[in-house]
Amino acid sequence: MAKDQVPENRDDRVQAGADPAEDWIFVPEPGTLPTEKLPDSDDFARLRMQRANLEGEAENYFAPGLAPKEPVTETAEIAAPSPSEESDYARSGATPPAAPRQRSVQLPPQFSDLSGWDALRDIIVVLAFGSSFTTTYTHAPEALPAWIPSVAAGIGIATILAVYLLRWVPAYMKDAEPKRPEQFGYLGIVRRIGMLPAFVASIGALGYDLIASIPDLLVPLPNGPRVGVGVSVALLLMGAVMGSERRGFEGHVPSDAAKRRAARWILFLRVLLIASFVLSLVMMVGKAINGDPAFALVTFSYSLGSLALGLFIANPKLNERPSHYVFLVGAAAAMVVGAAADNSLRLEYAAPGSFSTSYVWLPFALAAFGLLISRPYVRSSTLNFKRVDWLMYAARTFEFSRTMHIVAFAAVLVYFIAVLVGYDARGGSGLVILQLILVALLALLSHFGRKALVRKSAVKARGNAVSIGVALTLIGFLGVVVFSVITGAAAGLTNGGLGLVAGITAALMITVPAPMRDEYGAPDLERTFAQFRARINGVADATAFLPDVSEARRRTHRFPENLAPEALTPADPDLDPAKES
């Protein structure tokens, strides 16, 4: 070997005359085999002798029969290790880093057709019917028997339970032939029949109050209306609308005609809201002419906020604006919860009314909410949640708060005129002026909050919007405390209740969810706000130019069965394709 040649392995070093002790990493350990070459027959013989010696020593150290047994390698009968309870996934990049988490609630396989949204709809129906037991049905208890809403609600709840039993009990029968969801079409008939009493109880109360109010429409009523409509009527109507719709586990797939029908029904309820407001205007003018102008002005001030809120909810075009749809469904859901708890909260919008004394709007608004979350209407909307949508919802919150507080300012101004005319208000005109300042300040803060999100730089927009949300919360809270102590009124539109809720909602949407955080680190605020402003200003992004394939994805595509073999043979490629310009 040449003097300047570098040995490639340990044997070359030894042959070259190097001392193995000088480089300890190449010194072999006793009882081991070198790894530079495969073992030969001599190495196997030496290994068998070493193992025989070890077995003999083990017999000396252990009691007879307790020496550890070696696997019989000649027959390859090596004992397989017992599987562990938890799977140990490798960290190779091709396998998951952790075992998949088991669901907290494991449904039996028979419930595979049950959708969580369908179950949620039926839960809302049951809660609405259950709340009608404890809420007010009519203003005058002697006008209609009190057992009517109880019986209607009880039949509605029993119908929902019967539908689930008829759908799922056959799946547990022994040796039962499995049925497809399409074979449960009769459950839709059961639903409609079971919801008829709720329809009759709610629409009957509205019709009876309307007929009884016609003679008293233009005259003052110091003792109140003859019938009146309570919040129980609205809950029964909403439960009947939602409960009569067929679910997906019953084999019902909404068609295009059903989607258009849902939008037409919402439009019909919107027309009813406007017609009821026109009727209330006639009532107010008649009572003002017949000697009670203060009552007419106060009723008109209360009606403005109700009309604005009802028109917000009963909008058939909400499916074309997903961010408006999601926000208003959430707002209406909160309103439904407040109405269901009217026995405890005593909120202003859930107070009993009548066509002869006030603006009746709540039954139509809650029925529109039931249609908004129905399967046909939800499927007519393109709901595709993205991270930037949290900023969209925060902007919608500021917009809603600004619009409603502008309406509230007009309502308080009309109320102030009623006080000047002679209406006896708690706290006097000074408290009404303070109320005007409060709603004007809340409207301005909401306007500047939306303006900050849309126009300022990303960091300033986030900071200013959160600060404005905190200011809305504090001012709204102070307004609720002051006016509840002085006037005894609960949180509402004109005393800071909406500002309190809007401030908390906007601040949480901007700070808590994913726009401000990401699982891989801090997100790019500039990019997030740029996407948000492109969407809110109507600038089309790259996905807007892609074709809408949602309908094609919903359809079931079957592989053609009756085709000739020639049709399944791929066509010969064109060896000389035409060049594109």
PDB file of C-alpha atoms in Angstrom, residues 79 83 146 195 235 274 350 419 448 478 511 523 545 578:
ATOM      1  CA  ALA A  79     -43.360 -15.483  19.610  1.00  0.00           C
ATOM      2  CA  PRO A  83     -50.242  -5.723  20.752  1.00  0.00           C
ATOM      3  CA  ALA A 146    -105.450  28.439  28.411  1.00  0.00           C
ATOM      4  CA  MET A 195     -98.167  20.077  13.450  1.00  0.00           C
ATOM      5  CA  LEU A 235     -93.285  30.134  19.433  1.00  0.00           C
ATOM      6  CA  ILE A 274     -95.502  45.529   6.228  1.00  0.00           C
ATOM      7  CA  ALA A 350     -91.734  39.759  23.688  1.00  0.00           C
ATOM      8  CA  VAL A 419     -93.561  63.439  26.382  1.00  0.00           C
ATOM      9  CA  PHE A 448     -66.448  54.379  13.379  1.00  0.00           C
ATOM     10  CA  LEU A 478     -74.015  51.653  31.952  1.00  0.00           C
ATOM     11  CA  THR A 511     -59.602  38.839  19.028  1.00  0.00           C
ATOM     12  CA  PRO A 523     -51.124  35.074  10.650  1.00  0.00           C
ATOM     13  CA  PHE A 545     -64.100  33.062 -11.918  1.00  0.00           C
ATOM     14  CA  ALA A 578     -53.527  21.433 -33.947  1.00  0.00           C
TER      15      ALA A 578
END
